[in-house]
mmCIF file of C-alpha atoms and ligand atoms in Angstrom:
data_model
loop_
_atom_site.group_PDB
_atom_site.id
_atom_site.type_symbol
_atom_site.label_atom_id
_atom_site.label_comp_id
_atom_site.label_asym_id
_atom_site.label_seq_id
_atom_site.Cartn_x
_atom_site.Cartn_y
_atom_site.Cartn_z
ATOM 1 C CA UNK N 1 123.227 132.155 121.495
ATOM 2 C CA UNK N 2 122.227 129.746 124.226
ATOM 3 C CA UNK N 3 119.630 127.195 124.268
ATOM 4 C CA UNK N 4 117.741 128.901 126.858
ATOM 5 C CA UNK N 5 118.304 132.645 125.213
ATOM 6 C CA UNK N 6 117.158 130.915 121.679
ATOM 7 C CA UNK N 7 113.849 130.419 123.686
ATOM 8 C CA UNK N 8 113.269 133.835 125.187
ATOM 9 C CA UNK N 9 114.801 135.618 121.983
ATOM 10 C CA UNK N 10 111.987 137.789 120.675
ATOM 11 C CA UNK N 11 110.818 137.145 117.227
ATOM 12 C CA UNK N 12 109.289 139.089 114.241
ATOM 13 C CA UNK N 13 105.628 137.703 115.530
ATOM 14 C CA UNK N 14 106.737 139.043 118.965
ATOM 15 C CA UNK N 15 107.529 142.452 117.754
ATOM 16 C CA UNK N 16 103.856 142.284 115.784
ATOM 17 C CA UNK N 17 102.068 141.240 118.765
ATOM 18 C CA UNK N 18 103.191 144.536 120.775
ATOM 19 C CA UNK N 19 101.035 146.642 118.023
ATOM 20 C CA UNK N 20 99.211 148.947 120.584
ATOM 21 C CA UNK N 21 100.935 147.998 123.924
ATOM 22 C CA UNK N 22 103.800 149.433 125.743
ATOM 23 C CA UNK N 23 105.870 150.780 123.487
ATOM 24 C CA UNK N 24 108.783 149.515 121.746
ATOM 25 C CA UNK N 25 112.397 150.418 122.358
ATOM 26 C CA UNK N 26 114.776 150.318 119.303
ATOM 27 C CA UNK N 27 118.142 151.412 118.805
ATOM 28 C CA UNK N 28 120.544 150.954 115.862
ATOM 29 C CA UNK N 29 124.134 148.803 116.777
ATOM 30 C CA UNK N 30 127.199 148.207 114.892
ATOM 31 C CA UNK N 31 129.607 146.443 117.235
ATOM 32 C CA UNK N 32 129.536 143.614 119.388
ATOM 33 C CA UNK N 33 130.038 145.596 122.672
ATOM 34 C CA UNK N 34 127.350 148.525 121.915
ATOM 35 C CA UNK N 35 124.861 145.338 120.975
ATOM 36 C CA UNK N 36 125.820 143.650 124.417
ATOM 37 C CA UNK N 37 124.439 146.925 126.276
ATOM 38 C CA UNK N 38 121.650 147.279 123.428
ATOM 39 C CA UNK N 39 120.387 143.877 124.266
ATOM 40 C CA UNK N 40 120.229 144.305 127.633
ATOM 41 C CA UNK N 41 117.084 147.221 127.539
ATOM 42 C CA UNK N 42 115.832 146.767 123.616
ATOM 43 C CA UNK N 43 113.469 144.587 121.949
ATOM 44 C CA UNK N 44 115.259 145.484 118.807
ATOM 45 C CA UNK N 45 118.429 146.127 117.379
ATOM 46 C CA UNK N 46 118.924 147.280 114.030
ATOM 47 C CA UNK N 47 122.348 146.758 112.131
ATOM 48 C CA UNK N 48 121.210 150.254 110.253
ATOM 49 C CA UNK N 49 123.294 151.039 106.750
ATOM 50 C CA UNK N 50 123.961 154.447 108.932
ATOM 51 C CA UNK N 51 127.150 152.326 109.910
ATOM 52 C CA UNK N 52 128.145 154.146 106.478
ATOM 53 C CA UNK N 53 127.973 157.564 107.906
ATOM 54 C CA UNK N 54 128.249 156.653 111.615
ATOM 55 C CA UNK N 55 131.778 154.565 111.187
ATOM 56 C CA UNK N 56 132.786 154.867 108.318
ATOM 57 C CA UNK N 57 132.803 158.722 107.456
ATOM 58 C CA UNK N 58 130.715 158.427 104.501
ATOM 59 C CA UNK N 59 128.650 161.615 103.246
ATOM 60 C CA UNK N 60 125.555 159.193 102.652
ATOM 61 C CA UNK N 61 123.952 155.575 103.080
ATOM 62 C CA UNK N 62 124.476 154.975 99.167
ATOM 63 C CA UNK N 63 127.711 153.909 99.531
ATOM 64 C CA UNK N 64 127.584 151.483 101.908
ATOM 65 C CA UNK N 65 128.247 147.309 100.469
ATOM 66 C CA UNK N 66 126.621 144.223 101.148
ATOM 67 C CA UNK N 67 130.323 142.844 102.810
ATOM 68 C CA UNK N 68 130.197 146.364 105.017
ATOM 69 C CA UNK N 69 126.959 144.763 106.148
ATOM 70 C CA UNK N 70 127.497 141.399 106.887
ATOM 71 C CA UNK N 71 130.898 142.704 108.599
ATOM 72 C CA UNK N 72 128.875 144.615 111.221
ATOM 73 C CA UNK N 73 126.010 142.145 111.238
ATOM 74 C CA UNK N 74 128.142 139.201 112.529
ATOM 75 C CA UNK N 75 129.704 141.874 115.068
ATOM 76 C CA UNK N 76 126.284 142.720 115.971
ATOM 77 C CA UNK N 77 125.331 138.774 116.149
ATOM 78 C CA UNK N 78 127.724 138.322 119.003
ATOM 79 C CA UNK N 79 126.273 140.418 120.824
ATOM 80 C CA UNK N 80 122.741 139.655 121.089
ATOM 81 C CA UNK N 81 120.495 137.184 123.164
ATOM 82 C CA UNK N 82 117.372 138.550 123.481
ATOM 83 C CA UNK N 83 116.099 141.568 121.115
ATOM 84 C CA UNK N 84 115.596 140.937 117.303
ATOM 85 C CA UNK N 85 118.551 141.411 114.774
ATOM 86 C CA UNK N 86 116.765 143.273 112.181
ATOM 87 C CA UNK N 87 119.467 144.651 109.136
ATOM 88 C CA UNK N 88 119.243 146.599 106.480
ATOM 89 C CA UNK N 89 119.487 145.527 102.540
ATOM 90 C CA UNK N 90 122.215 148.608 101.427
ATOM 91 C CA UNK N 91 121.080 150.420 98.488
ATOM 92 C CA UNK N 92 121.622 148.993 95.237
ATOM 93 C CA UNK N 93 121.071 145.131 97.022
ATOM 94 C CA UNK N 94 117.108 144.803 96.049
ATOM 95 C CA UNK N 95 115.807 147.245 94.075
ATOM 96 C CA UNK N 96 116.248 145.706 90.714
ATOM 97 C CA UNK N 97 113.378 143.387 91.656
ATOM 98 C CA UNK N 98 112.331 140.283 94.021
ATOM 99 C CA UNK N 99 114.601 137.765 92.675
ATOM 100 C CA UNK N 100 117.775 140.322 93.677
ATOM 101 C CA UNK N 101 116.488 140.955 96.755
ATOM 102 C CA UNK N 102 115.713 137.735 97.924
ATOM 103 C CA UNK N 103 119.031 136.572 97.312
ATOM 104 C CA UNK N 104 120.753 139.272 98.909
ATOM 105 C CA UNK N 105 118.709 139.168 101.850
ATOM 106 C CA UNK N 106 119.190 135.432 102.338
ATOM 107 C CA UNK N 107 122.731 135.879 102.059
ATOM 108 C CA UNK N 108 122.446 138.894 104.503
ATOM 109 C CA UNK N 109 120.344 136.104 106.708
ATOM 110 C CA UNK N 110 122.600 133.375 106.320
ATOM 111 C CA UNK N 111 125.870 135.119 107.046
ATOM 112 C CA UNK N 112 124.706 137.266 109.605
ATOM 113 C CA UNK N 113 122.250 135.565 111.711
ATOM 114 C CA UNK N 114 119.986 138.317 111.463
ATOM 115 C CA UNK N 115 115.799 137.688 112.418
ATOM 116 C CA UNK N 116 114.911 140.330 109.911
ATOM 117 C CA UNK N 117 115.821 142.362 107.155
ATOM 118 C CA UNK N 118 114.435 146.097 106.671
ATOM 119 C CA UNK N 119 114.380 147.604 103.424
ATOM 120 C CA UNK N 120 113.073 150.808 102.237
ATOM 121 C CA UNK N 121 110.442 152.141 99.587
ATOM 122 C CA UNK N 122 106.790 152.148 99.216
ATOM 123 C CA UNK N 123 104.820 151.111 96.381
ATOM 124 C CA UNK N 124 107.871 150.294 94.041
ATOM 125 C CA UNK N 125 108.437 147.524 96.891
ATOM 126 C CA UNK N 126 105.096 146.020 97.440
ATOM 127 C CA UNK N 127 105.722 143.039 95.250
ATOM 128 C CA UNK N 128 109.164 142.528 96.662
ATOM 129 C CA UNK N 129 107.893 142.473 100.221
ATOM 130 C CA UNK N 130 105.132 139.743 99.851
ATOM 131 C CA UNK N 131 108.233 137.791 97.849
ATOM 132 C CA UNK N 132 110.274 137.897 100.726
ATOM 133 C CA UNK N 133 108.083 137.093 103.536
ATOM 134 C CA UNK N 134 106.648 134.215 101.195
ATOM 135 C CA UNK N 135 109.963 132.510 100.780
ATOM 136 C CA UNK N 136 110.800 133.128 105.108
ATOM 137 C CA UNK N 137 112.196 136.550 105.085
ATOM 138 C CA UNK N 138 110.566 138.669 107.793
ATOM 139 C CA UNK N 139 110.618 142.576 106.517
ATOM 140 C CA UNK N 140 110.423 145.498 107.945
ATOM 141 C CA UNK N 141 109.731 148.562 105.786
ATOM 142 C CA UNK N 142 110.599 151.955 105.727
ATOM 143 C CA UNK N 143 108.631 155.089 104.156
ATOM 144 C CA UNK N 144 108.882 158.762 104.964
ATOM 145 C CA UNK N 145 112.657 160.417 104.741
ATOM 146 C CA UNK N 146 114.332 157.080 103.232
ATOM 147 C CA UNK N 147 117.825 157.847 103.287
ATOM 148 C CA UNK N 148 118.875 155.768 100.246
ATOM 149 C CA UNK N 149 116.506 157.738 98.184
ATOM 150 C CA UNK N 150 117.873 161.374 99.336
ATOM 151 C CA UNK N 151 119.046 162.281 95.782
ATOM 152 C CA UNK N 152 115.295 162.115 94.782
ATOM 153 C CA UNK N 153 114.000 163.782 97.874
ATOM 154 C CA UNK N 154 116.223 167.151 97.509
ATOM 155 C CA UNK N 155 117.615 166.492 101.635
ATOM 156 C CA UNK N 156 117.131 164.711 104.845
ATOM 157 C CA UNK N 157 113.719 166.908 104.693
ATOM 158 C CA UNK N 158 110.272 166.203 106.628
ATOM 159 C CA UNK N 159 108.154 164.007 103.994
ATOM 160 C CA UNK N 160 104.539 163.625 103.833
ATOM 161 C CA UNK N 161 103.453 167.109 104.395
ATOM 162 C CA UNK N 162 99.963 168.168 102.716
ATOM 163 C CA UNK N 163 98.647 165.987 99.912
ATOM 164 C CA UNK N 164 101.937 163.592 100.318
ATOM 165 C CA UNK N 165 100.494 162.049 103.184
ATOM 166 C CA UNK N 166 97.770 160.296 101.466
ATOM 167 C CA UNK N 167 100.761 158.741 98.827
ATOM 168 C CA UNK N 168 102.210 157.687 102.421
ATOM 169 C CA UNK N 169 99.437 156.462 104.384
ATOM 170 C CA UNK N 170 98.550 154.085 100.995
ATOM 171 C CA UNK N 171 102.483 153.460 100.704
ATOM 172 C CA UNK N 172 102.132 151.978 104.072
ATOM 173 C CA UNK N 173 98.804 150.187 104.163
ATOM 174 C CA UNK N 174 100.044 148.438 100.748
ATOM 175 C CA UNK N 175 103.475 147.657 102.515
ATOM 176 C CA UNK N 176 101.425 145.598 105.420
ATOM 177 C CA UNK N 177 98.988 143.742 103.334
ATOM 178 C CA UNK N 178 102.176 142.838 101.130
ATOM 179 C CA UNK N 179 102.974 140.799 104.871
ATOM 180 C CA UNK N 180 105.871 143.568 106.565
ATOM 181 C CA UNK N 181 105.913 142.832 110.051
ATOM 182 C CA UNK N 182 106.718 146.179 110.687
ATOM 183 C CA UNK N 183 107.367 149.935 109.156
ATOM 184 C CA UNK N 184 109.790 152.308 110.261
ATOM 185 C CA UNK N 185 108.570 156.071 110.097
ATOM 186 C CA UNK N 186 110.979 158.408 108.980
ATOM 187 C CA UNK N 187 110.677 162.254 109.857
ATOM 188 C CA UNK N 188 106.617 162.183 109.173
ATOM 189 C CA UNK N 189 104.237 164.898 110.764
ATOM 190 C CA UNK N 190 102.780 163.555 113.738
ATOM 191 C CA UNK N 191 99.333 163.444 112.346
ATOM 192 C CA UNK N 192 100.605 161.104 109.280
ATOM 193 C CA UNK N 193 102.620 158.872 112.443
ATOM 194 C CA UNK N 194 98.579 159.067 114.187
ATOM 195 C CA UNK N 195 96.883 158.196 111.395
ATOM 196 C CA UNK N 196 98.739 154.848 109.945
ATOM 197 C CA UNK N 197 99.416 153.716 112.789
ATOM 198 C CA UNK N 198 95.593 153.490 113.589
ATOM 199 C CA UNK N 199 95.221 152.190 109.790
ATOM 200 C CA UNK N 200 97.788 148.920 109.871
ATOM 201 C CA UNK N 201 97.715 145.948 111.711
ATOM 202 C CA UNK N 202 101.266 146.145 112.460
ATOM 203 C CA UNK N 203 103.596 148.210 114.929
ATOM 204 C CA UNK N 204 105.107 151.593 113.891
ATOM 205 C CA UNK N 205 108.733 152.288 114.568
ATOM 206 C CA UNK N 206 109.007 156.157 114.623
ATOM 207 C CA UNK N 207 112.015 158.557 114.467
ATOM 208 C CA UNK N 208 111.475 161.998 114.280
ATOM 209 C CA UNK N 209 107.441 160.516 113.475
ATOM 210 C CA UNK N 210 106.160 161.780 117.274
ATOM 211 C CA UNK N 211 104.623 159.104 120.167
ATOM 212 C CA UNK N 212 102.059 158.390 118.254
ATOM 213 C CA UNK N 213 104.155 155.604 116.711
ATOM 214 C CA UNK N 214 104.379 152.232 117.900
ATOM 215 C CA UNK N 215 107.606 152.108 118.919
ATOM 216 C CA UNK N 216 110.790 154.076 118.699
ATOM 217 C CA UNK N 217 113.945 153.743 117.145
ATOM 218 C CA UNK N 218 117.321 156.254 117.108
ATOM 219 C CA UNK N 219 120.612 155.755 115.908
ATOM 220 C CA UNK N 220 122.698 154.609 118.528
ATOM 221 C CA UNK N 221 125.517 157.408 118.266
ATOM 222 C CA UNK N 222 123.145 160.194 118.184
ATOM 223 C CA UNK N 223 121.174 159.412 121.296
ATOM 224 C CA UNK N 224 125.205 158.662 122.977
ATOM 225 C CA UNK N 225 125.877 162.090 121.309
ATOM 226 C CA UNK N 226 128.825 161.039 119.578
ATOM 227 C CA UNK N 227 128.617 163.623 117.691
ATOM 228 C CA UNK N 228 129.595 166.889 118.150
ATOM 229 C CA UNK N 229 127.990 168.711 115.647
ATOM 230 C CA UNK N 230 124.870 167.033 114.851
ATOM 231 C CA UNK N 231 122.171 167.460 116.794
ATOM 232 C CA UNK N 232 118.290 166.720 114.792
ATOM 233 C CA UNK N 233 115.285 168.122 116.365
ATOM 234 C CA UNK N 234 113.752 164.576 116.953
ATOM 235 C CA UNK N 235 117.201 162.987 119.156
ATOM 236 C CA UNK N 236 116.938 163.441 122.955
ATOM 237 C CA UNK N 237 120.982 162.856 123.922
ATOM 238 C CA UNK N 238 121.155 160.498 126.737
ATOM 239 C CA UNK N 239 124.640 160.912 127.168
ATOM 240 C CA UNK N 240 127.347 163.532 126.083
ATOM 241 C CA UNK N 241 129.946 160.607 124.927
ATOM 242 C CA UNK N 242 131.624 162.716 122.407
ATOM 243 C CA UNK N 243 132.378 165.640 124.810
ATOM 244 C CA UNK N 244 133.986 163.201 127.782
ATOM 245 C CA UNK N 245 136.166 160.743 125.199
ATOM 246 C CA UNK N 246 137.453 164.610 123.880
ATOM 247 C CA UNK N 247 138.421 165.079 127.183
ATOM 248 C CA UNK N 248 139.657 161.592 128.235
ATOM 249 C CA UNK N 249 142.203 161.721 125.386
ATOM 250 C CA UNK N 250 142.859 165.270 125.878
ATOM 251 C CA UNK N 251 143.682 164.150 129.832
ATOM 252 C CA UNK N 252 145.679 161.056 128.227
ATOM 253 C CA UNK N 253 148.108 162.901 125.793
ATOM 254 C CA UNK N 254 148.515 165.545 128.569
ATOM 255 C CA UNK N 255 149.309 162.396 130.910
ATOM 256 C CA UNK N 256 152.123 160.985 128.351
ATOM 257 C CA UNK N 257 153.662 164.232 127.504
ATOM 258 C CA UNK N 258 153.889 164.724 130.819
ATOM 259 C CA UNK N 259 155.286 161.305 131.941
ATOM 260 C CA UNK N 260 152.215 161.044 134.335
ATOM 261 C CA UNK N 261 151.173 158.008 132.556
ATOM 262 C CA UNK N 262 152.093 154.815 133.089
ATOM 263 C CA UNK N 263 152.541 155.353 136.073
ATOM 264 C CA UNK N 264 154.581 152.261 138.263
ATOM 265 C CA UNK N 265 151.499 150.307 139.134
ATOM 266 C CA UNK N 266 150.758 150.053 134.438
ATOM 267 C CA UNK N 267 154.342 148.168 134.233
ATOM 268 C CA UNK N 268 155.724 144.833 134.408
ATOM 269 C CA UNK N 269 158.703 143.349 136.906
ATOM 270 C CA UNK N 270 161.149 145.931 137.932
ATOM 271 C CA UNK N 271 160.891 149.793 138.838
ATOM 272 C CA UNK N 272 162.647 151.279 136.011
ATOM 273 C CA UNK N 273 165.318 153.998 136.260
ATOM 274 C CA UNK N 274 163.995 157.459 136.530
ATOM 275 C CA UNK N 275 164.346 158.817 132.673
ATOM 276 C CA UNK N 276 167.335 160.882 132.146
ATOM 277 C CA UNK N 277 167.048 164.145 131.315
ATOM 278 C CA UNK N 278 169.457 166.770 129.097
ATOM 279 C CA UNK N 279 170.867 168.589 132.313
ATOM 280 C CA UNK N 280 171.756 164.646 133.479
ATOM 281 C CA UNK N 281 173.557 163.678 130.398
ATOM 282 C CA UNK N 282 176.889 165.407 130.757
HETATM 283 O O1 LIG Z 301 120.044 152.921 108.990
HETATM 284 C C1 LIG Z 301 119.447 153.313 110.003
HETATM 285 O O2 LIG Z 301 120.059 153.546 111.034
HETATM 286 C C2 LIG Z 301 118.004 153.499 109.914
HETATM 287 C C3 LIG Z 301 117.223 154.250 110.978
HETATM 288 C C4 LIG Z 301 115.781 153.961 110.888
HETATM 289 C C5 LIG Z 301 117.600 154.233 112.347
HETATM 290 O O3 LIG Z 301 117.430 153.081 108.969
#
């Protein structure tokens, strides 16, 4: 980053100080080019631990390592001049208490350059968050569908419905005082999205949680529609990426078996000789 981009790069505070104004725009990266165009239109990027399932294949975020972080967070890094690097402590990196947590989020810091890191959990992670942002870790929290705690929720399923919202809505008022500088929504009703973010003095970073929410965030392969086959109710796909690279390397292996491609302007120094075929040879 350059000295002038270090100025106008936007900080934790900065995100906190958009709490009711025009709303955020958030998008998950994973590579240095996709954070390049991220940059250029977000105020934040997060370096999700959906990389797991995203690029790596994996069924679920619980397998994804501290070095599979970092990895993508320095890719990420390069990337980015402007919009917050906010990246996520994997599962199994902080929830044995504060001490664990702080020193896996430091390293996560250190090595990575990130502004932020984002963990999830509500009550069980009060403590932890005012330890963090205490000893100069910003956090930003997560409640509703947390994906590192899908074994205990039965599915990628709608949370707070009916009574849960109150456990919610005091989840994330207890998350703020604790000194989060902001709270991802997960796949809330759009009441429960209304009503905290009325109730805390920080922004709101919905998906699937309705415009009611601060801000938005999506992962960054859903909204490209990378993907085939996976479509949630709460993406709007920008883009049909999947569909035209299916075709571009259907159009490509057509092209080589073909011997339309490379054509004479792809190759170096002389024309070659036309190839020879069977009915040439004898
Ligand atoms: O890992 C992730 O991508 C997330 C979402 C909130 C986008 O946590």
């Amino acid at each position: 980053m350059s000295v002038s981009a270090a100025t106008r790069a936007i900080t934790p505070q900065g995100i906190v100080a958009r709490k009711g104004g025009a709303p955020l725009a958030c998008l998950t990266a994973y590579t240095t080019p996709m954070a390049r165009l991220v940059d250029r239109h977000c105020d934040l990027v997060l370096v999700g631990d959906s990389v797991g399932m995203v690029l790596h294949g994996l069924p679920s975020t619980l397998g994804v390592t501290m070095e599979m972080m970092i990895l993508h967070g320095q890719a990420v890094r390069r990337g980015l001049d402007r919009a917050l690097m906010v990246i996520d402590l994997p599962f199994g990196a902080y929830e044995e208490g504060p001490q664990q947590a702080f020193r896996n989020a430091a390293r996560l810091m250190a090595e990575t350059g990130a502004g932020a890191v984002k963990l999830e959990g509500g009550a069980a992670m009060v403590e932890t968050v005012g330890f963090l942002t205490a000893r100069g870790i910003p956090v930003m929290a997560h409640l509703g569908l947390t994906p590192q705690a899908v074994n205990v929720l039965g599915g990628y399923k709608v949370q707070g419905r009916g009574e849960d919202g109150e456990r919610i809505a005091a989840d994330a008022a207890a998350i703020a005082d604790a000194g989060a500088f902001a709270l991802v929504l997960e796949k809330v009703p759009q009441d429960l999205a209304r009503r905290i973010t009325a109730e805390i003095a920080i922004p709101t970073i919905g998906i699937g949680a309705s415009a009611a929410c601060d801000g938005q965030i999506l992962v960054i392969d859903d909204m490209l529609g990378l993907f085939a086959d996976f479509q949630p109710k709460f993406v709007r796909r920008y883009a049909e990426l999947g569909r035209d690279a299916d075709a571009a390397i259907a159009a490509y292996a057509a092209d080589v078996r073909a011997g339309r491609f490379p054509a004479p302007e792809h190759a170096f120094g002389d024309a070659p000789a036309p190839r020879s075929t069977g009915s040439d040879a004898g």
